[in-house]
Amino acid sequence: MTKVAQENKSLNEKTQVLIVGGGAVGLTAALDLATRGINVIIVEKNIAETPAVPRANHLSARTMEIFRTIGIADKIRKQGLPDDFANDVAFVTTLTGYEIARLPIPSRNERFNSVGYIDSSWPTPEPAHRCNQMYFEPVIRDEAIANPRIKILFQTEITDFTQDEDGVTATGKNIVSGSLVEIRANYMIGCDGARSMVRKKIKSKFIGDDVISRNRMALVKMPDLLKNLAMEPAWMAWFMTPKGHGSVHAIDGKDLWCFHCTLPQGEEDMESLDRDAVIKAAVGLDLPYETIHAEDWYGRRLIASKFSDRRVFLSGDSSHIWIPMAGYGMNAGVADAVNLTWKLAAVLSGWAAPAILDTFTVERRPVTEQVSKHVANIAVVNYAAEIRRNPPVELFEEGEVGEQARASAKGFLLEANMDQFNCAGLNFGPVYDESSIIASDAATPPPFELGSYVPTTIPGCRTPYFTFENGESLYDKMGLGFALLRTDPSLDVSAILGAAKKVGMPMEVVDIEAGAADGVYDHKLVLSRPDQYVAWRGNEVPIDAGALIDQVRGAAA
């Protein structure tokens, strides 16, 4: 039987985890599960060669850390813009007019060990990467196709499923042949997008703000734009003209550009905005171009009322829809996936109790609610700004009047947008402090802010990252299981290791230098989860080490 089935003639399949939807989130979930020794079937409606839609343009540092764990970060980082193409964010009148402000972000060949950029000091082994989904999704898909633990059924649709105490039975059909397909799995993940069949089937409803903005998008081939730019190239440029405002992304650093044109507030008719007229106004010159792809989209803030039902889970757009400020839409889905996949792998491998899966919703839904409000607020502030809706004529003038108008606008634009592009808190700041598998102490986690991050070993927070003096990455040394980080090598931790070994829990001991990460490790012991979140900390081994291990693996009474 071929691993990639173009014609699914078999009526019956069995696997440990079934993933409905083979986009970036579903593929990442499958690869993480496979890396942890779990067998997966992905069901995807499209053919293997279907081009990815040019939606996501940014891979967060946290997503790149996850790609590092599954071994594909280097391949992903080679995709996208040319090595020397600046990843800056520019604010302009038009692309051939005046630059008002700029946020400096390094190109790929300056990405590591960079200084002087807004995100240079982030504590991560994998800084963010600006790359369009057109280029990174095929890499993830190819990795999944090549993985012996993953089987992908292309051109296949799941239309229904049932659950019982032992698993999930999903039924569907091959779209081409019409033959019926039945898949039996221990667990199922719905990564099937905003119109998710899986979400509807478990009676989970979207709640939130249905429409924050209305937008018209066009991916265009415009060969003459790059040489006609009036400023240095930028990965992203926000434009504001009397004809309309929006943004444009450099896709290949040559002749592909993606324009997003925002309708005026209160205007509901998409057709009322002439997409071509706004693109022409945004460029500032009448340059020839070819439209490759066009679609209309709504900026929303919608969150599923529940993220799971017994053996069925939601990740990505099936559980939340974001307005793409701070570039966190797909990245939030990846964060969902890896919060879930290590827990599924732990249960299926026999060392965690099934109750650990209940913490998926407990951990991810509050974070999603919290972050989505911050992100939506950025959108509201920007879209409501008078300078965007009705840019003053002085903004486009030469001489001192124009310079003063642009200088005045610069402060607002930078202040309103700094947090979404310098978003260390968004990447590293979410906290899982209400989770039953977190052994909380009396300390209060730092408040969540998009633009700031305070490293801490408080349980529920991301395990603070640092690089050892010899250049080794902390996260690399921690491995795929739990890691017991020890600042005092003389401390006997055999009781914890023995309790973990007794139940089959994988655990590495990593000795770290005193004062590591600028003294953030102020406890002698820190227990880090497989997803690099702190589960427990202390200055001595607990009296009942077995009780601690039972708590963090979801087996506490």
Short mmCIF file of N, CA, C and O in Angstrom, two decimals, residues 269-371:
data_model
loop_
_atom_site.label_atom_id
_atom_site.label_comp_id
_atom_site.label_asym_id
_atom_site.label_seq_id
_atom_site.Cartn_x
_atom_site.Cartn_y
_atom_site.Cartn_z
N ASP A 269 -19.83 46.65 1.66
CA ASP A 269 -19.81 46.08 0.32
C ASP A 269 -18.38 45.99 -0.19
O ASP A 269 -17.73 47.00 -0.47
N MET A 270 -17.87 44.77 -0.29
CA MET A 270 -16.50 44.59 -0.76
C MET A 270 -16.28 45.23 -2.13
O MET A 270 -15.22 45.80 -2.40
N GLU A 271 -17.27 45.12 -2.99
CA GLU A 271 -17.13 45.64 -4.36
C GLU A 271 -17.03 47.16 -4.40
O GLU A 271 -16.67 47.74 -5.42
N SER A 272 -17.36 47.81 -3.27
CA SER A 272 -17.28 49.27 -3.24
C SER A 272 -15.84 49.75 -3.31
O SER A 272 -15.57 50.90 -3.63
N LEU A 273 -14.90 48.88 -2.97
CA LEU A 273 -13.49 49.24 -3.03
C LEU A 273 -12.89 48.66 -4.30
O LEU A 273 -12.91 47.44 -4.51
N ASP A 274 -12.40 49.53 -5.15
CA ASP A 274 -11.77 49.12 -6.40
C ASP A 274 -10.35 48.65 -6.09
O ASP A 274 -9.44 49.47 -5.88
N ARG A 275 -10.17 47.35 -6.05
CA ARG A 275 -8.89 46.78 -5.66
C ARG A 275 -7.75 47.29 -6.55
O ARG A 275 -6.69 47.67 -6.07
N ASP A 276 -7.97 47.29 -7.84
CA ASP A 276 -6.92 47.73 -8.76
C ASP A 276 -6.59 49.20 -8.59
O ASP A 276 -5.42 49.60 -8.69
N ALA A 277 -7.61 50.00 -8.30
CA ALA A 277 -7.37 51.43 -8.11
C ALA A 277 -6.53 51.68 -6.86
O ALA A 277 -5.63 52.55 -6.85
N VAL A 278 -6.79 50.93 -5.81
CA VAL A 278 -6.02 51.09 -4.57
C VAL A 278 -4.58 50.61 -4.77
O VAL A 278 -3.64 51.22 -4.28
N ILE A 279 -4.42 49.49 -5.48
CA ILE A 279 -3.06 49.00 -5.75
C ILE A 279 -2.27 50.04 -6.53
O ILE A 279 -1.11 50.33 -6.22
N LYS A 280 -2.89 50.61 -7.55
CA LYS A 280 -2.23 51.65 -8.34
C LYS A 280 -1.86 52.85 -7.46
O LYS A 280 -0.75 53.40 -7.56
N ALA A 281 -2.80 53.23 -6.58
CA ALA A 281 -2.54 54.36 -5.68
C ALA A 281 -1.43 54.03 -4.70
O ALA A 281 -0.58 54.87 -4.39
N ALA A 282 -1.41 52.79 -4.21
CA ALA A 282 -0.39 52.37 -3.25
C ALA A 282 1.00 52.39 -3.89
O ALA A 282 1.99 52.77 -3.25
N VAL A 283 1.08 52.01 -5.14
CA VAL A 283 2.36 52.04 -5.84
C VAL A 283 2.77 53.48 -6.13
O VAL A 283 3.94 53.85 -5.97
N GLY A 284 1.82 54.29 -6.55
CA GLY A 284 2.12 55.68 -6.86
C GLY A 284 2.50 55.90 -8.31
O GLY A 284 2.69 57.04 -8.74
N LEU A 285 2.62 54.83 -9.06
CA LEU A 285 2.90 54.89 -10.49
C LEU A 285 2.00 53.87 -11.18
O LEU A 285 1.54 52.90 -10.56
N ASP A 286 1.78 54.08 -12.45
CA ASP A 286 0.95 53.15 -13.22
C ASP A 286 1.85 52.06 -13.81
O ASP A 286 2.15 52.05 -15.00
N LEU A 287 2.28 51.12 -12.95
CA LEU A 287 3.15 50.04 -13.40
C LEU A 287 2.31 48.84 -13.81
O LEU A 287 1.31 48.53 -13.18
N PRO A 288 2.70 48.16 -14.86
CA PRO A 288 1.94 46.98 -15.30
C PRO A 288 2.10 45.82 -14.31
O PRO A 288 3.16 45.66 -13.70
N TYR A 289 1.02 45.05 -14.14
CA TYR A 289 1.10 43.87 -13.28
C TYR A 289 0.06 42.85 -13.70
O TYR A 289 -0.93 43.14 -14.37
N GLU A 290 0.32 41.61 -13.26
CA GLU A 290 -0.59 40.50 -13.51
C GLU A 290 -1.09 39.98 -12.16
O GLU A 290 -0.30 39.71 -11.26
N THR A 291 -2.41 39.84 -12.04
CA THR A 291 -2.97 39.30 -10.80
C THR A 291 -2.92 37.77 -10.83
O THR A 291 -3.51 37.14 -11.71
N ILE A 292 -2.20 37.20 -9.87
CA ILE A 292 -2.05 35.75 -9.78
C ILE A 292 -3.18 35.12 -8.98
O ILE A 292 -3.70 34.06 -9.32
N HIS A 293 -3.56 35.79 -7.91
CA HIS A 293 -4.59 35.27 -7.01
C HIS A 293 -5.24 36.45 -6.32
O HIS A 293 -4.57 37.41 -5.93
N ALA A 294 -6.56 36.40 -6.16
CA ALA A 294 -7.28 37.47 -5.46
C ALA A 294 -8.39 36.87 -4.62
O ALA A 294 -9.02 35.89 -5.01
N GLU A 295 -8.61 37.43 -3.45
CA GLU A 295 -9.72 37.01 -2.60
C GLU A 295 -10.05 38.12 -1.61
O GLU A 295 -9.23 39.01 -1.36
N ASP A 296 -11.24 38.05 -1.07
CA ASP A 296 -11.67 39.00 -0.04
C ASP A 296 -11.65 38.28 1.31
O ASP A 296 -11.94 37.08 1.38
N TRP A 297 -11.30 39.00 2.36
CA TRP A 297 -11.27 38.37 3.67
C TRP A 297 -11.69 39.35 4.76
O TRP A 297 -11.60 40.56 4.60
N TYR A 298 -12.16 38.77 5.85
CA TYR A 298 -12.62 39.54 7.00
C TYR A 298 -11.62 39.40 8.14
O TYR A 298 -11.15 38.30 8.43
N GLY A 299 -11.30 40.50 8.79
CA GLY A 299 -10.54 40.44 10.02
C GLY A 299 -11.50 40.13 11.16
O GLY A 299 -12.47 40.87 11.37
N ARG A 300 -11.26 39.05 11.86
CA ARG A 300 -12.19 38.61 12.91
C ARG A 300 -11.43 38.31 14.21
O ARG A 300 -10.21 38.19 14.22
N ARG A 301 -12.18 38.15 15.26
CA ARG A 301 -11.66 37.62 16.53
C ARG A 301 -12.70 36.64 17.06
O ARG A 301 -13.60 36.98 17.81
N LEU A 302 -12.56 35.40 16.62
CA LEU A 302 -13.53 34.37 16.97
C LEU A 302 -12.80 33.19 17.61
O LEU A 302 -11.77 32.73 17.11
N ILE A 303 -13.36 32.70 18.71
CA ILE A 303 -12.74 31.60 19.46
C ILE A 303 -13.79 30.54 19.72
O ILE A 303 -14.93 30.84 20.11
N ALA A 304 -13.42 29.28 19.48
CA ALA A 304 -14.36 28.18 19.69
C ALA A 304 -14.74 28.08 21.16
O ALA A 304 -13.92 28.27 22.06
N SER A 305 -16.00 27.75 21.40
CA SER A 305 -16.50 27.64 22.77
C SER A 305 -15.83 26.49 23.52
O SER A 305 -15.72 26.52 24.75
N LYS A 306 -15.38 25.48 22.81
CA LYS A 306 -14.59 24.42 23.42
C LYS A 306 -13.60 23.90 22.39
O LYS A 306 -13.87 23.89 21.19
N PHE A 307 -12.45 23.49 22.88
CA PHE A 307 -11.36 23.05 22.01
C PHE A 307 -11.28 21.53 21.88
O PHE A 307 -10.46 21.03 21.11
N SER A 308 -12.13 20.83 22.61
CA SER A 308 -12.05 19.37 22.56
C SER A 308 -13.35 18.75 23.04
O SER A 308 -14.17 19.40 23.70
N ASP A 309 -13.53 17.49 22.68
CA ASP A 309 -14.64 16.69 23.16
C ASP A 309 -14.16 15.25 23.23
O ASP A 309 -14.01 14.59 22.20
N ARG A 310 -13.86 14.80 24.44
CA ARG A 310 -13.38 13.44 24.68
C ARG A 310 -12.13 13.13 23.86
O ARG A 310 -11.05 13.59 24.20
N ARG A 311 -12.24 12.42 22.77
CA ARG A 311 -11.07 12.00 22.00
C ARG A 311 -10.84 12.84 20.75
O ARG A 311 -10.00 12.50 19.91
N VAL A 312 -11.55 13.94 20.64
CA VAL A 312 -11.46 14.79 19.46
C VAL A 312 -11.01 16.19 19.88
O VAL A 312 -11.55 16.75 20.84
N PHE A 313 -10.06 16.75 19.13
CA PHE A 313 -9.47 18.04 19.49
C PHE A 313 -9.43 18.96 18.28
O PHE A 313 -9.47 18.52 17.13
N LEU A 314 -9.35 20.26 18.54
CA LEU A 314 -9.27 21.28 17.49
C LEU A 314 -7.96 22.03 17.58
O LEU A 314 -7.47 22.31 18.69
N SER A 315 -7.39 22.36 16.43
CA SER A 315 -6.19 23.20 16.40
C SER A 315 -6.25 24.11 15.18
O SER A 315 -6.81 23.74 14.14
N GLY A 316 -5.65 25.29 15.32
CA GLY A 316 -5.59 26.21 14.19
C GLY A 316 -6.90 26.93 13.96
O GLY A 316 -7.66 27.21 14.89
N ASP A 317 -7.18 27.23 12.68
CA ASP A 317 -8.38 28.01 12.34
C ASP A 317 -9.68 27.30 12.71
O ASP A 317 -10.73 27.93 12.77
N SER A 318 -9.64 26.02 12.94
CA SER A 318 -10.86 25.32 13.37
C SER A 318 -11.27 25.76 14.76
O SER A 318 -12.44 25.63 15.13
N SER A 319 -10.31 26.28 15.55
CA SER A 319 -10.63 26.68 16.93
C SER A 319 -10.53 28.18 17.17
O SER A 319 -11.02 28.66 18.20
N HIS A 320 -9.92 28.92 16.28
CA HIS A 320 -9.85 30.37 16.44
C HIS A 320 -9.51 31.04 15.12
O HIS A 320 -8.78 30.50 14.30
N ILE A 321 -10.07 32.22 14.92
CA ILE A 321 -9.77 33.02 13.73
C ILE A 321 -9.27 34.38 14.21
O ILE A 321 -9.92 35.06 15.01
N TRP A 322 -8.11 34.76 13.72
CA TRP A 322 -7.46 35.98 14.16
C TRP A 322 -7.45 37.02 13.04
O TRP A 322 -7.42 36.68 11.87
N ILE A 323 -7.42 38.26 13.45
CA ILE A 323 -7.05 39.29 12.50
C ILE A 323 -5.53 39.27 12.44
O ILE A 323 -4.86 39.17 13.48
N PRO A 324 -4.93 39.29 11.26
CA PRO A 324 -3.49 39.02 11.15
C PRO A 324 -2.60 40.19 11.55
O PRO A 324 -1.71 40.60 10.80
N MET A 325 -2.83 40.71 12.73
CA MET A 325 -1.87 41.65 13.31
C MET A 325 -0.91 40.84 14.17
O MET A 325 -1.28 39.85 14.78
N ALA A 326 0.34 41.27 14.21
CA ALA A 326 1.40 40.57 14.93
C ALA A 326 1.74 39.23 14.29
O ALA A 326 2.53 38.47 14.82
N GLY A 327 1.15 38.93 13.14
CA GLY A 327 1.50 37.74 12.39
C GLY A 327 1.31 36.45 13.16
O GLY A 327 2.11 35.53 13.03
N TYR A 328 0.22 36.35 13.94
CA TYR A 328 0.14 35.21 14.85
C TYR A 328 -0.94 34.20 14.50
O TYR A 328 -1.14 33.24 15.23
N GLY A 329 -1.63 34.36 13.37
CA GLY A 329 -2.72 33.45 13.05
C GLY A 329 -2.30 32.00 12.96
O GLY A 329 -2.67 31.16 13.78
N MET A 330 -1.50 31.65 11.96
CA MET A 330 -1.04 30.28 11.81
C MET A 330 -0.14 29.87 12.96
O MET A 330 -0.17 28.72 13.42
N ASN A 331 0.65 30.81 13.47
CA ASN A 331 1.54 30.49 14.57
C ASN A 331 0.78 30.08 15.82
O ASN A 331 1.24 29.23 16.59
N ALA A 332 -0.38 30.68 16.04
CA ALA A 332 -1.21 30.27 17.17
C ALA A 332 -1.68 28.83 17.00
O ALA A 332 -1.77 28.06 17.96
N GLY A 333 -1.98 28.44 15.75
CA GLY A 333 -2.38 27.07 15.48
C GLY A 333 -1.25 26.08 15.75
O GLY A 333 -1.48 24.99 16.29
N VAL A 334 -0.04 26.45 15.38
CA VAL A 334 1.12 25.60 15.66
C VAL A 334 1.32 25.47 17.17
O VAL A 334 1.63 24.39 17.69
N ALA A 335 1.12 26.57 17.90
CA ALA A 335 1.24 26.53 19.37
C ALA A 335 0.19 25.59 19.96
O ALA A 335 0.47 24.84 20.90
N ASP A 336 -1.03 25.63 19.41
CA ASP A 336 -2.06 24.67 19.84
C ASP A 336 -1.57 23.24 19.64
O ASP A 336 -1.66 22.39 20.54
N ALA A 337 -1.09 22.99 18.43
CA ALA A 337 -0.75 21.63 18.03
C ALA A 337 0.28 21.02 18.95
O ALA A 337 0.13 19.88 19.42
N VAL A 338 1.35 21.76 19.25
CA VAL A 338 2.42 21.16 20.04
C VAL A 338 2.09 21.12 21.53
O VAL A 338 2.71 20.35 22.27
N ASN A 339 1.15 21.93 21.97
CA ASN A 339 0.66 21.77 23.33
C ASN A 339 -0.06 20.43 23.46
O ASN A 339 0.01 19.76 24.50
N LEU A 340 -0.72 20.04 22.38
CA LEU A 340 -1.50 18.80 22.37
C LEU A 340 -0.67 17.57 22.04
O LEU A 340 -0.83 16.51 22.66
N THR A 341 0.23 17.68 21.07
CA THR A 341 0.86 16.47 20.52
C THR A 341 1.75 15.76 21.53
O THR A 341 1.78 14.52 21.56
N TRP A 342 2.48 16.49 22.36
CA TRP A 342 3.32 15.79 23.33
C TRP A 342 2.47 15.05 24.35
O TRP A 342 2.86 13.97 24.84
N LYS A 343 1.30 15.60 24.64
CA LYS A 343 0.39 14.94 25.59
C LYS A 343 -0.23 13.68 24.97
O LYS A 343 -0.34 12.64 25.63
N LEU A 344 -0.65 13.79 23.71
CA LEU A 344 -1.16 12.60 23.01
C LEU A 344 -0.09 11.52 22.95
O LEU A 344 -0.36 10.34 23.20
N ALA A 345 1.13 11.91 22.61
CA ALA A 345 2.22 10.95 22.52
C ALA A 345 2.49 10.31 23.87
O ALA A 345 2.76 9.09 23.96
N ALA A 346 2.40 11.10 24.93
CA ALA A 346 2.63 10.57 26.27
C ALA A 346 1.58 9.53 26.66
O ALA A 346 1.89 8.48 27.23
N VAL A 347 0.33 9.81 26.34
CA VAL A 347 -0.76 8.86 26.64
C VAL A 347 -0.60 7.60 25.81
O VAL A 347 -0.69 6.47 26.31
N LEU A 348 -0.37 7.77 24.52
CA LEU A 348 -0.26 6.62 23.62
C LEU A 348 0.99 5.79 23.91
O LEU A 348 1.02 4.59 23.64
N SER A 349 2.01 6.42 24.49
CA SER A 349 3.23 5.70 24.85
C SER A 349 3.12 5.05 26.23
O SER A 349 4.01 4.30 26.63
N GLY A 350 2.05 5.38 26.95
CA GLY A 350 1.76 4.69 28.19
C GLY A 350 2.28 5.32 29.46
O GLY A 350 2.04 4.80 30.55
N TRP A 351 2.97 6.47 29.38
CA TRP A 351 3.51 7.03 30.61
C TRP A 351 2.71 8.20 31.18
O TRP A 351 3.02 8.69 32.27
N ALA A 352 1.69 8.65 30.48
CA ALA A 352 0.82 9.70 31.01
C ALA A 352 -0.61 9.18 31.08
O ALA A 352 -1.02 8.32 30.29
N ALA A 353 -1.35 9.71 32.02
CA ALA A 353 -2.75 9.33 32.16
C ALA A 353 -3.60 10.08 31.15
O ALA A 353 -3.30 11.23 30.81
N PRO A 354 -4.68 9.47 30.66
CA PRO A 354 -5.55 10.17 29.70
C PRO A 354 -6.06 11.51 30.21
O PRO A 354 -6.35 12.41 29.41
N ALA A 355 -6.14 11.68 31.53
CA ALA A 355 -6.62 12.95 32.09
C ALA A 355 -5.74 14.12 31.71
O ALA A 355 -6.18 15.27 31.75
N ILE A 356 -4.50 13.85 31.30
CA ILE A 356 -3.62 14.95 30.91
C ILE A 356 -4.17 15.69 29.70
O ILE A 356 -3.91 16.88 29.50
N LEU A 357 -4.97 15.00 28.89
CA LEU A 357 -5.52 15.62 27.68
C LEU A 357 -6.55 16.69 28.01
O LEU A 357 -6.81 17.58 27.20
N ASP A 358 -7.13 16.63 29.19
CA ASP A 358 -8.10 17.66 29.60
C ASP A 358 -7.42 19.01 29.75
O ASP A 358 -8.10 20.05 29.70
N THR A 359 -6.10 19.01 29.94
CA THR A 359 -5.41 20.29 30.13
C THR A 359 -5.19 21.04 28.83
O THR A 359 -4.80 22.21 28.86
N PHE A 360 -5.44 20.40 27.70
CA PHE A 360 -5.27 21.10 26.43
C PHE A 360 -6.16 22.32 26.35
O PHE A 360 -5.70 23.45 26.10
N THR A 361 -7.44 22.16 26.59
CA THR A 361 -8.37 23.28 26.57
C THR A 361 -8.07 24.24 27.71
O THR A 361 -8.09 25.48 27.53
N VAL A 362 -7.79 23.70 28.88
CA VAL A 362 -7.52 24.54 30.06
C VAL A 362 -6.34 25.47 29.81
O VAL A 362 -6.34 26.63 30.25
N GLU A 363 -5.33 24.97 29.09
CA GLU A 363 -4.14 25.77 28.85
C GLU A 363 -4.28 26.68 27.63
O GLU A 363 -3.92 27.86 27.68
N ARG A 364 -4.78 26.15 26.53
CA ARG A 364 -4.75 26.91 25.29
C ARG A 364 -5.89 27.91 25.14
O ARG A 364 -5.70 28.99 24.58
N ARG A 365 -7.08 27.58 25.63
CA ARG A 365 -8.19 28.51 25.37
C ARG A 365 -8.02 29.86 26.08
O ARG A 365 -8.23 30.91 25.46
N PRO A 366 -7.65 29.90 27.37
CA PRO A 366 -7.46 31.21 28.01
C PRO A 366 -6.35 32.03 27.34
O PRO A 366 -6.48 33.25 27.21
N VAL A 367 -5.27 31.37 26.93
CA VAL A 367 -4.20 32.09 26.24
C VAL A 367 -4.70 32.66 24.93
O VAL A 367 -4.42 33.81 24.57
N THR A 368 -5.48 31.87 24.20
CA THR A 368 -6.04 32.33 22.93
C THR A 368 -6.94 33.54 23.14
O THR A 368 -6.87 34.53 22.39
N GLU A 369 -7.78 33.48 24.16
CA GLU A 369 -8.66 34.60 24.47
C GLU A 369 -7.86 35.85 24.81
O GLU A 369 -8.13 36.96 24.31
N GLN A 370 -6.85 35.68 25.62
CA GLN A 370 -6.03 36.80 26.08
C GLN A 370 -5.26 37.44 24.93
O GLN A 370 -5.32 38.67 24.73
N VAL A 371 -4.57 36.62 24.16
CA VAL A 371 -3.75 37.15 23.08
C VAL A 371 -4.61 37.77 21.99
O VAL A 371 -4.28 38.82 21.43
#
